Tab-separated table of C-alpha atoms and ligand atoms in Angstrom:
chain	number	residue	atom	x	y	z
A	1	UNK	CA	-2.755	-7.622	25.328
A	2	UNK	CA	-0.121	-5.544	27.047
A	3	UNK	CA	-0.920	-2.031	28.261
A	4	UNK	CA	0.923	0.417	26.015
A	5	UNK	CA	1.853	2.661	28.894
A	6	UNK	CA	3.623	-0.244	30.592
A	7	UNK	CA	5.645	-1.530	27.675
A	8	UNK	CA	9.251	-1.509	28.832
A	9	UNK	CA	11.206	1.373	27.371
A	10	UNK	CA	14.931	1.157	26.905
A	11	UNK	CA	17.621	2.715	24.768
A	12	UNK	CA	16.886	0.356	21.873
A	13	UNK	CA	13.189	1.239	21.490
A	14	UNK	CA	12.626	4.637	23.131
A	15	UNK	CA	12.884	6.502	19.816
A	16	UNK	CA	9.910	4.574	18.466
A	17	UNK	CA	7.697	5.584	21.402
A	18	UNK	CA	8.658	9.193	20.760
A	19	UNK	CA	8.082	8.914	16.977
A	20	UNK	CA	4.603	7.438	17.535
A	21	UNK	CA	3.725	10.235	19.974
A	22	UNK	CA	4.802	12.769	17.365
A	23	UNK	CA	2.780	11.004	14.681
A	24	UNK	CA	-0.405	10.647	16.758
A	25	UNK	CA	-0.274	14.282	17.848
A	26	UNK	CA	0.239	15.469	14.289
A	27	UNK	CA	-2.445	13.150	12.843
A	28	UNK	CA	-4.823	14.465	15.471
A	29	UNK	CA	-4.115	17.966	14.115
A	30	UNK	CA	-4.857	16.807	10.575
A	31	UNK	CA	-1.268	16.448	9.323
A	32	UNK	CA	0.045	12.911	8.814
A	33	UNK	CA	3.579	11.956	9.888
A	34	UNK	CA	4.653	8.609	8.448
A	35	UNK	CA	6.837	6.376	10.647
A	36	UNK	CA	8.927	3.349	9.658
A	37	UNK	CA	10.501	1.134	12.346
A	38	UNK	CA	13.405	-0.992	11.159
A	39	UNK	CA	14.931	-3.703	13.273
A	40	UNK	CA	15.635	-7.321	13.874
A	41	UNK	CA	12.956	-9.800	14.805
A	42	UNK	CA	12.250	-9.653	18.534
A	43	UNK	CA	12.912	-5.945	19.004
A	44	UNK	CA	9.204	-5.395	19.689
A	45	UNK	CA	8.526	-2.917	16.885
A	46	UNK	CA	5.271	-4.564	15.789
A	47	UNK	CA	4.093	-4.998	19.395
A	48	UNK	CA	4.665	-1.327	20.147
A	49	UNK	CA	3.034	-0.141	16.921
A	50	UNK	CA	-0.030	-2.336	17.403
A	51	UNK	CA	-0.367	-1.533	21.119
A	52	UNK	CA	-0.255	2.204	20.372
A	53	UNK	CA	-3.800	1.719	19.148
A	54	UNK	CA	-4.814	1.788	22.819
A	55	UNK	CA	-3.795	5.415	23.272
A	56	UNK	CA	-5.319	6.854	20.105
A	57	UNK	CA	-7.519	9.862	20.869
A	58	UNK	CA	-11.113	10.120	19.648
A	59	UNK	CA	-12.129	12.002	16.510
A	60	UNK	CA	-15.479	13.651	15.832
A	61	UNK	CA	-17.122	12.638	12.566
A	62	UNK	CA	-20.439	12.954	10.774
A	63	UNK	CA	-22.643	10.386	12.447
A	64	UNK	CA	-22.297	6.967	10.864
A	65	UNK	CA	-19.890	8.073	8.102
A	66	UNK	CA	-17.631	5.199	7.100
A	67	UNK	CA	-15.159	7.663	5.596
A	68	UNK	CA	-14.878	9.590	8.885
A	69	UNK	CA	-16.049	12.864	7.376
A	70	UNK	CA	-15.050	15.876	9.436
A	71	UNK	CA	-18.322	17.655	10.270
A	72	UNK	CA	-16.925	21.039	9.192
A	73	UNK	CA	-15.572	19.855	5.856
A	74	UNK	CA	-17.093	16.582	4.686
A	75	UNK	CA	-15.254	14.903	1.809
A	76	UNK	CA	-17.016	11.613	1.100
A	77	UNK	CA	-19.347	11.034	-1.863
A	78	UNK	CA	-22.375	10.926	0.438
A	79	UNK	CA	-21.759	14.051	2.531
A	80	UNK	CA	-19.547	16.195	0.341
A	81	UNK	CA	-22.341	18.218	-1.223
A	82	UNK	CA	-24.545	18.548	1.804
A	83	UNK	CA	-25.102	21.963	3.354
A	84	UNK	CA	-23.882	22.645	6.917
A	85	UNK	CA	-27.535	22.521	7.989
A	86	UNK	CA	-28.003	19.076	6.454
A	87	UNK	CA	-24.817	17.858	8.136
A	88	UNK	CA	-26.007	19.288	11.451
A	89	UNK	CA	-29.293	17.443	11.020
A	90	UNK	CA	-27.412	14.147	10.671
A	91	UNK	CA	-25.420	14.953	13.794
A	92	UNK	CA	-21.938	13.990	14.901
A	93	UNK	CA	-20.363	11.256	16.972
A	94	UNK	CA	-17.038	10.593	18.629
A	95	UNK	CA	-15.179	7.477	17.571
A	96	UNK	CA	-11.668	6.316	18.338
A	97	UNK	CA	-9.141	7.454	15.764
A	98	UNK	CA	-9.201	4.712	13.115
A	99	UNK	CA	-6.374	2.193	13.000
A	100	UNK	CA	-6.363	-0.248	10.107
A	101	UNK	CA	-3.776	-2.734	9.012
A	102	UNK	CA	-2.823	-3.911	5.551
A	103	UNK	CA	-0.434	-6.742	4.887
A	104	UNK	CA	1.665	-7.813	1.954
A	105	UNK	CA	-1.002	-10.377	1.126
A	106	UNK	CA	-3.894	-7.871	1.223
A	107	UNK	CA	-6.016	-7.734	-1.910
A	108	UNK	CA	-6.309	-4.429	-3.723
A	109	UNK	CA	-10.067	-4.525	-3.180
A	110	UNK	CA	-9.804	-4.816	0.596
A	111	UNK	CA	-7.052	-2.218	0.840
A	112	UNK	CA	-8.469	0.335	-1.574
A	113	UNK	CA	-12.115	-0.440	-2.243
A	114	UNK	CA	-14.282	-2.402	-4.617
A	115	UNK	CA	-17.790	-2.711	-5.985
A	116	UNK	CA	-20.294	-3.336	-3.216
A	117	UNK	CA	-21.577	-6.720	-4.340
A	118	UNK	CA	-24.389	-6.767	-1.790
A	119	UNK	CA	-25.873	-3.595	-3.249
A	120	UNK	CA	-25.157	-4.624	-6.826
A	121	UNK	CA	-27.108	-7.857	-6.480
A	122	UNK	CA	-29.934	-6.432	-4.403
A	123	UNK	CA	-33.006	-7.507	-6.467
A	124	UNK	CA	-35.125	-4.654	-5.101
A	125	UNK	CA	-32.726	-1.820	-5.925
A	126	UNK	CA	-29.575	-2.978	-7.645
A	127	UNK	CA	-26.929	-0.279	-7.928
A	128	UNK	CA	-23.232	-0.117	-8.512
A	129	UNK	CA	-21.778	1.445	-5.379
A	130	UNK	CA	-18.394	1.697	-3.800
A	131	UNK	CA	-17.387	-0.379	-0.801
A	132	UNK	CA	-14.469	1.525	0.730
A	133	UNK	CA	-11.336	-0.433	1.575
A	134	UNK	CA	-9.061	-0.169	4.606
A	135	UNK	CA	-7.180	2.900	3.364
A	136	UNK	CA	-10.162	5.246	2.830
A	137	UNK	CA	-11.631	3.930	6.103
A	138	UNK	CA	-8.406	4.980	7.882
A	139	UNK	CA	-9.001	8.638	7.024
A	140	UNK	CA	-7.879	10.835	9.974
A	141	UNK	CA	-6.143	7.851	11.552
A	142	UNK	CA	-3.381	5.287	11.174
A	143	UNK	CA	-2.612	2.654	8.525
A	144	UNK	CA	-0.215	-0.010	9.824
A	145	UNK	CA	1.844	-2.083	7.384
A	146	UNK	CA	3.924	-4.901	8.845
A	147	UNK	CA	6.822	-6.194	6.739
A	148	UNK	CA	6.577	-3.309	4.314
A	149	UNK	CA	9.690	-4.474	2.493
A	150	UNK	CA	7.914	-7.716	1.569
A	151	UNK	CA	4.848	-5.762	0.480
A	152	UNK	CA	7.012	-3.579	-1.759
A	153	UNK	CA	8.417	-6.678	-3.411
A	154	UNK	CA	5.375	-8.937	-3.666
A	155	UNK	CA	2.608	-6.323	-4.137
A	156	UNK	CA	4.050	-3.469	-6.180
A	157	UNK	CA	0.518	-2.277	-6.934
A	158	UNK	CA	-0.176	-1.863	-3.185
A	159	UNK	CA	3.137	-0.029	-2.878
A	160	UNK	CA	1.881	2.309	-5.637
A	161	UNK	CA	-1.268	2.921	-3.613
A	162	UNK	CA	0.825	3.803	-0.537
A	163	UNK	CA	2.891	6.193	-2.659
A	164	UNK	CA	-0.363	7.986	-3.512
A	165	UNK	CA	-1.448	8.091	0.123
A	166	UNK	CA	1.939	9.356	1.312
A	167	UNK	CA	2.948	11.515	-1.644
A	168	UNK	CA	1.106	14.638	-0.600
A	169	UNK	CA	-0.560	15.870	2.558
A	170	UNK	CA	-3.430	15.085	2.223
A	171	UNK	CA	-2.818	12.075	0.044
A	172	UNK	CA	-5.331	10.272	-2.081
A	173	UNK	CA	-6.449	6.814	-3.064
A	174	UNK	CA	-7.866	5.903	-6.441
A	175	UNK	CA	-10.464	3.180	-6.802
A	176	UNK	CA	-10.896	1.669	-10.242
A	177	UNK	CA	-13.472	-1.023	-10.832
A	178	UNK	CA	-15.123	-2.257	-13.977
A	179	UNK	CA	-18.568	-0.724	-14.086
A	180	UNK	CA	-17.667	2.233	-11.885
A	181	UNK	CA	-16.221	5.567	-12.898
A	182	UNK	CA	-12.752	5.777	-11.281
A	183	UNK	CA	-13.028	7.558	-7.954
A	184	UNK	CA	-10.265	9.425	-6.155
A	185	UNK	CA	-10.749	9.947	-2.459
A	186	UNK	CA	-8.582	12.201	-0.284
A	187	UNK	CA	-6.949	10.404	2.619
A	188	UNK	CA	-5.268	12.048	5.575
A	189	UNK	CA	-3.702	9.101	7.370
A	190	UNK	CA	-0.322	8.392	8.891
A	191	UNK	CA	1.317	5.247	7.603
A	192	UNK	CA	3.207	3.264	10.225
A	193	UNK	CA	5.359	0.479	8.883
A	194	UNK	CA	7.709	-2.127	10.283
A	195	UNK	CA	10.391	-4.162	8.564
A	196	UNK	CA	13.415	-6.278	9.223
A	197	UNK	CA	16.087	-5.129	6.787
A	198	UNK	CA	18.211	-8.191	7.512
A	199	UNK	CA	15.590	-10.624	6.270
A	200	UNK	CA	14.408	-11.249	2.723
A	201	UNK	CA	13.883	-9.232	0.616
A	202	UNK	CA	16.214	-6.733	2.322
A	203	UNK	CA	15.932	-3.056	3.250
A	204	UNK	CA	12.969	-1.123	1.863
A	205	UNK	CA	15.209	1.558	0.409
A	206	UNK	CA	16.867	-1.061	-1.806
A	207	UNK	CA	13.501	-2.360	-3.053
A	208	UNK	CA	11.482	0.810	-3.469
A	209	UNK	CA	13.584	3.870	-2.766
A	210	UNK	CA	10.710	6.215	-3.530
A	211	UNK	CA	8.490	4.573	-0.917
A	212	UNK	CA	11.292	4.587	1.648
A	213	UNK	CA	11.728	8.339	1.139
A	214	UNK	CA	8.043	8.982	1.831
A	215	UNK	CA	8.530	8.113	5.500
A	216	UNK	CA	9.043	11.261	7.520
A	217	UNK	CA	10.671	9.390	10.396
A	218	UNK	CA	12.637	6.147	10.322
A	219	UNK	CA	13.556	4.559	13.631
A	220	UNK	CA	16.209	1.925	14.144
A	221	UNK	CA	15.180	-0.636	16.750
A	222	UNK	CA	17.543	-2.592	18.970
A	223	UNK	CA	17.130	-5.264	21.611
A	224	UNK	CA	17.628	-4.255	25.251
A	225	UNK	CA	21.310	-4.211	26.094
A	226	UNK	CA	21.057	-4.004	29.883
A	227	UNK	CA	19.999	-6.908	32.091
A	228	UNK	CA	17.623	-4.702	34.095
A	229	UNK	CA	15.817	-3.716	30.871
A	230	UNK	CA	15.283	-7.395	30.079
A	231	UNK	CA	13.864	-7.891	33.569
A	232	UNK	CA	11.369	-5.065	32.933
A	233	UNK	CA	10.418	-6.563	29.561
A	234	UNK	CA	9.632	-9.840	31.320
A	235	UNK	CA	7.713	-8.122	34.123
A	236	UNK	CA	5.075	-6.744	31.794
A	237	UNK	CA	3.636	-10.223	31.244
A	238	UNK	CA	2.430	-10.391	34.824
A	239	UNK	CA	0.460	-7.150	34.709
A	240	UNK	CA	-3.318	-6.974	34.643
A	241	UNK	CA	-4.515	-4.928	31.687
A	242	UNK	CA	-7.601	-3.396	33.288
A	243	UNK	CA	-5.548	-1.830	36.057
A	244	UNK	CA	-3.935	0.416	33.493
A	245	UNK	CA	-7.036	1.626	31.694
A	246	UNK	CA	-7.076	4.979	33.554
A	247	UNK	CA	-3.526	5.876	32.582
A	248	UNK	CA	-4.101	4.671	29.019
A	249	UNK	CA	-7.140	6.907	28.611
A	250	UNK	CA	-5.270	9.768	30.249
A	251	UNK	CA	-2.581	9.359	27.599
A	252	UNK	CA	-5.161	9.436	24.823
A	253	UNK	CA	-6.773	12.511	26.355
A	254	UNK	CA	-3.424	14.289	26.178
A	255	UNK	CA	-3.409	13.937	22.390
A	256	UNK	CA	-7.003	15.079	22.209
A	257	UNK	CA	-6.207	18.234	24.146
A	258	UNK	CA	-3.143	19.217	22.186
A	259	UNK	CA	-4.311	20.064	18.708
A	260	UNK	CA	-2.311	23.222	18.403
A	261	UNK	CA	0.329	22.146	15.915
A	262	UNK	CA	-0.512	25.118	13.697
A	263	UNK	CA	0.173	27.525	16.544
A	264	UNK	CA	3.643	26.233	17.395
A	265	UNK	CA	6.228	28.790	16.279
A	266	UNK	CA	9.297	27.820	14.317
A	267	UNK	CA	11.881	30.560	14.933
A	268	UNK	CA	13.526	32.150	11.944
A	269	UNK	CA	17.004	31.274	13.196
A	270	UNK	CA	16.060	27.596	13.095
A	271	UNK	CA	14.601	27.877	9.584
A	272	UNK	CA	17.950	29.299	8.486
A	273	UNK	CA	19.706	26.481	10.284
A	274	UNK	CA	17.805	23.696	8.504
A	275	UNK	CA	18.053	25.540	5.186
A	276	UNK	CA	21.811	25.638	5.667
A	277	UNK	CA	21.843	21.919	6.426
A	278	UNK	CA	19.902	21.239	3.225
A	279	UNK	CA	22.546	23.045	1.180
A	280	UNK	CA	25.711	22.101	3.042
A	281	UNK	CA	24.951	18.410	3.390
A	282	UNK	CA	23.260	17.964	0.019
A	283	UNK	CA	19.891	16.541	1.089
A	284	UNK	CA	18.172	15.008	-1.917
A	285	UNK	CA	14.782	16.623	-1.439
A	286	UNK	CA	12.988	19.268	0.545
A	287	UNK	CA	10.940	16.475	2.093
A	288	UNK	CA	13.703	16.098	4.717
A	289	UNK	CA	13.480	19.758	5.689
A	290	UNK	CA	9.695	19.633	5.820
A	291	UNK	CA	9.811	16.513	7.998
A	292	UNK	CA	12.276	18.155	10.405
A	293	UNK	CA	10.060	21.189	10.727
A	294	UNK	CA	6.812	19.284	11.179
A	295	UNK	CA	8.078	16.694	13.645
A	296	UNK	CA	10.048	19.195	15.708
A	297	UNK	CA	6.845	21.215	16.124
A	298	UNK	CA	5.130	18.100	17.464
A	299	UNK	CA	8.149	17.481	19.690
A	300	UNK	CA	7.835	20.987	21.160
A	301	UNK	CA	4.134	20.488	21.777
A	302	UNK	CA	4.778	17.187	23.526
A	303	UNK	CA	7.126	19.082	25.842
A	304	UNK	CA	4.389	21.618	26.546
A	305	UNK	CA	6.063	24.436	24.577
A	306	UNK	CA	4.600	26.600	21.813
A	307	UNK	CA	7.969	27.339	20.195
A	308	UNK	CA	10.439	24.942	18.613
A	309	UNK	CA	13.911	24.822	20.140
A	310	UNK	CA	17.180	23.527	18.753
A	311	UNK	CA	16.853	20.487	21.004
A	312	UNK	CA	13.677	19.462	19.142
A	313	UNK	CA	15.601	19.478	15.869
A	314	UNK	CA	18.477	17.553	17.430
A	315	UNK	CA	15.965	14.982	18.647
A	316	UNK	CA	14.167	14.419	15.350
A	317	UNK	CA	17.097	14.837	12.931
A	318	UNK	CA	18.450	11.258	13.250
A	319	UNK	CA	14.986	9.841	12.458
A	320	UNK	CA	14.383	12.201	9.570
A	321	UNK	CA	17.786	11.671	7.996
A	322	UNK	CA	18.563	8.039	8.761
A	323	UNK	CA	17.184	6.846	5.406
A	324	UNK	CA	18.098	9.931	3.447
A	325	UNK	CA	21.839	10.380	3.944
A	326	UNK	CA	24.758	8.024	4.499
A	327	UNK	CA	25.896	7.340	8.089
A	328	UNK	CA	28.982	9.554	7.792
A	329	UNK	CA	26.895	12.514	6.645
A	330	UNK	CA	24.388	11.849	9.408
A	331	UNK	CA	27.168	12.032	12.006
A	332	UNK	CA	28.446	15.265	10.491
A	333	UNK	CA	24.924	16.735	10.586
A	334	UNK	CA	24.498	15.790	14.242
A	335	UNK	CA	27.901	17.246	15.133
A	336	UNK	CA	26.965	20.393	13.239
A	337	UNK	CA	23.714	20.666	15.203
A	338	UNK	CA	25.479	20.105	18.522
A	339	UNK	CA	27.956	22.850	17.696
A	340	UNK	CA	25.024	25.244	17.236
A	341	UNK	CA	23.694	24.700	20.728
A	342	UNK	CA	25.165	27.911	22.161
A	343	UNK	CA	24.908	30.185	19.115
A	344	UNK	CA	21.308	29.414	18.155
A	345	UNK	CA	20.163	29.698	21.750
A	346	UNK	CA	21.751	33.159	21.951
A	347	UNK	CA	20.310	34.171	18.565
A	348	UNK	CA	16.787	33.030	19.176
A	349	UNK	CA	16.441	34.580	22.601
A	350	UNK	CA	17.346	37.945	21.126
A	351	UNK	CA	14.591	37.761	18.551
A	352	UNK	CA	11.102	39.007	19.034
A	353	UNK	CA	9.583	36.895	16.307
A	354	UNK	CA	10.060	35.468	12.882
A	355	UNK	CA	10.090	38.878	11.217
A	356	UNK	CA	12.370	40.661	13.655
A	357	UNK	CA	15.210	40.779	11.119
A	358	UNK	CA	14.095	43.406	8.579
A	359	UNK	CA	16.321	42.070	5.839
A	360	UNK	CA	15.164	38.511	6.219
A	361	UNK	CA	11.641	39.757	6.453
A	362	UNK	CA	12.044	41.545	3.121
A	363	UNK	CA	13.433	38.368	1.613
A	364	UNK	CA	10.492	36.477	3.009
A	365	UNK	CA	8.162	38.641	1.078
A	366	UNK	CA	10.059	38.160	-2.175
A	367	UNK	CA	11.124	41.746	-2.365
A	368	UNK	CA	14.755	40.905	-3.058
A	369	UNK	CA	14.635	42.146	-6.638
A	370	UNK	CA	13.007	45.385	-5.586
A	371	UNK	CA	15.958	46.167	-3.362
A	372	UNK	CA	18.203	46.885	-6.336
A	373	UNK	CA	21.471	45.603	-7.696
A	374	UNK	CA	23.303	46.089	-4.406
A	375	UNK	CA	20.840	43.790	-2.782
A	376	UNK	CA	22.244	42.154	0.283
A	377	UNK	CA	20.259	38.972	-0.206
A	378	UNK	CA	22.748	36.175	-0.376
A	379	UNK	CA	21.965	32.916	-2.185
A	380	UNK	CA	21.401	31.513	1.295
A	381	UNK	CA	18.797	34.169	2.033
A	382	UNK	CA	16.994	33.365	-1.165
A	383	UNK	CA	17.094	29.677	-0.389
A	384	UNK	CA	15.754	30.306	3.106
A	385	UNK	CA	13.028	32.339	1.503
A	386	UNK	CA	12.170	29.539	-0.928
A	387	UNK	CA	12.084	26.939	1.799
A	388	UNK	CA	9.973	29.147	3.992
A	389	UNK	CA	7.538	29.708	1.126
A	390	UNK	CA	7.407	25.994	0.490
A	391	UNK	CA	6.696	25.283	4.133
A	392	UNK	CA	4.149	28.069	4.246
A	393	UNK	CA	2.474	26.608	1.158
A	394	UNK	CA	2.413	23.269	2.891
A	395	UNK	CA	0.792	24.809	5.941
A	396	UNK	CA	-1.478	26.877	3.724
A	397	UNK	CA	-2.595	23.741	1.965
A	398	UNK	CA	-3.269	22.191	5.305
A	399	UNK	CA	-5.012	25.308	6.564
A	400	UNK	CA	-7.103	25.172	3.420
A	401	UNK	CA	-7.651	21.545	4.218
A	402	UNK	CA	-8.900	22.382	7.663
A	403	UNK	CA	-11.443	24.709	6.141
A	404	UNK	CA	-12.404	22.356	3.367
A	405	UNK	CA	-10.034	19.442	3.074
A	406	UNK	CA	-11.947	17.606	0.412
A	407	UNK	CA	-10.849	17.189	-3.135
A	408	UNK	CA	-10.216	20.887	-3.656
A	409	UNK	CA	-7.278	20.953	-1.306
A	410	UNK	CA	-6.037	17.612	-2.554
A	411	UNK	CA	-5.940	19.130	-6.000
A	412	UNK	CA	-4.197	22.150	-4.539
A	413	UNK	CA	-1.505	19.899	-3.140
A	414	UNK	CA	-0.899	18.461	-6.581
A	415	UNK	CA	-2.669	15.209	-5.999
A	416	UNK	CA	-4.640	15.687	-9.196
A	417	UNK	CA	-7.688	14.263	-7.535
A	418	UNK	CA	-11.147	14.449	-9.005
A	419	UNK	CA	-14.229	15.001	-6.951
A	420	UNK	CA	-16.031	11.848	-5.844
A	421	UNK	CA	-19.060	13.960	-5.128
A	422	UNK	CA	-19.321	14.824	-8.829
A	423	UNK	CA	-19.589	11.204	-9.818
A	424	UNK	CA	-23.027	9.808	-10.286
A	425	UNK	CA	-23.370	6.278	-9.070
A	426	UNK	CA	-25.657	4.599	-11.571
A	427	UNK	CA	-27.517	1.341	-11.464
A	428	UNK	CA	-26.562	-1.339	-13.943
A	429	UNK	CA	-28.552	-1.239	-17.222
A	430	UNK	CA	-30.730	-4.184	-16.218
A	431	UNK	CA	-32.143	-5.410	-12.989
A	432	UNK	CA	-29.702	-7.873	-11.512
A	433	UNK	CA	-30.842	-11.489	-11.474
A	434	UNK	CA	-29.472	-14.348	-9.428
A	435	UNK	CA	-27.089	-16.542	-11.408
A	436	UNK	CA	-29.348	-19.533	-10.777
A	437	UNK	CA	-32.182	-17.821	-12.721
A	438	UNK	CA	-30.101	-17.478	-15.861
A	439	UNK	CA	-30.278	-19.978	-18.689
A	440	UNK	CA	-27.119	-21.765	-19.715
A	441	UNK	CA	-26.917	-19.660	-22.883
A	442	UNK	CA	-27.192	-16.421	-20.922
A	443	UNK	CA	-24.546	-17.625	-18.560
A	444	UNK	CA	-22.145	-18.334	-21.387
A	445	UNK	CA	-22.814	-15.522	-23.796
A	446	UNK	CA	-24.958	-12.901	-22.058
A	447	UNK	CA	-28.355	-11.732	-23.288
A	448	UNK	CA	-27.270	-9.606	-26.224
A	449	UNK	CA	-25.737	-12.267	-28.407
A	450	UNK	CA	-27.328	-15.655	-27.843
A	451	UNK	CA	-24.915	-18.404	-28.617
A	452	UNK	CA	-25.798	-20.170	-31.890
A	453	UNK	CA	-25.984	-23.881	-31.342
B	501	LIG	ZN1	-19.066	11.247	4.881
């Protein structure tokens, strides 16, 4: 295994390192950022995404909880209805942020969950219980999907599951098994995916456009183009892994320290800037604007700042828009952003805060109508207001999630989830018996209707 901190960085892969940093930091704060790396075979995307597991920070969970229940707001069927005192009595533990992988050949049961056969066939106390799959187990962590384009083609049902996980923040996963009431479980997990668009079955956006759009950041990977970069790539094979453990754990500790995503300010001038981009360049959905805002906040935090700057937006915009607009539009957007470098800097330094412009502030609070027919609110102001509300709702949902991120907040985010804690897990009607104890007739027909022979 290669130490993550010593993987050679060059122009062709540096964006992926940055995107993963952004995603880990955000996941650590309870907000997933989904990352898709596209590139030819041999560009190292899978190596980087798997090695990033080394630098994942720890999370604190209810002791022994497979679902990684947050001690302050447990969500799993076992802990959801316990009182804070009962949770305290169980205690907490620190575990490394979960990292689970699903492949295009994964079974639905292993990815999502299935009936726990061991408990079902326990002669002493048979009961139908849920065995969580990789996705619910990855709660508060990372789900890695290699060759996601193949998964989208060969396992459309798994692609549907990912759509549920990535559709809202938090997402959800639904487990349906014969004999069990369907259970929906909230999942806050960042999906990292890799694909080679030049190999069969082609780019993800051509196979499952909806799934492609769910990725907040898409990174194009390229091979090293300079000879010295190739030399550095080759050098990493000679390194001893253990020697780098201190710097790896230092890296993980950085993510653990910085959980202040919610406190990073997004200046009003920049909200107006991205709102203008949404209108002028015809982005298909507000998801792009949300992704710019969220990832630029993580970018600022990584730089040690508590306020987003234009440079953060310039840095994340290519990754946010790569799969959402055509290349010509992307270039125009980037030129547009570059041209704002001087004006936005001047504008933002003059502001004291997001509400320093009284008119914008009034618009923010939806008082436009109250201002009368001569209202100065332009359509742009109203749009800015709508986008700000949407983003505030998103943060509100997350803030609600941080207080109690169980099913209630999932429902609030439109996931339509039901509460797993409300579902009674019941034993089968009869005591389970080993198959070898059954008569041939029972085996064929069951006990109710003996076969007439
Ligand atoms: Zn739990």
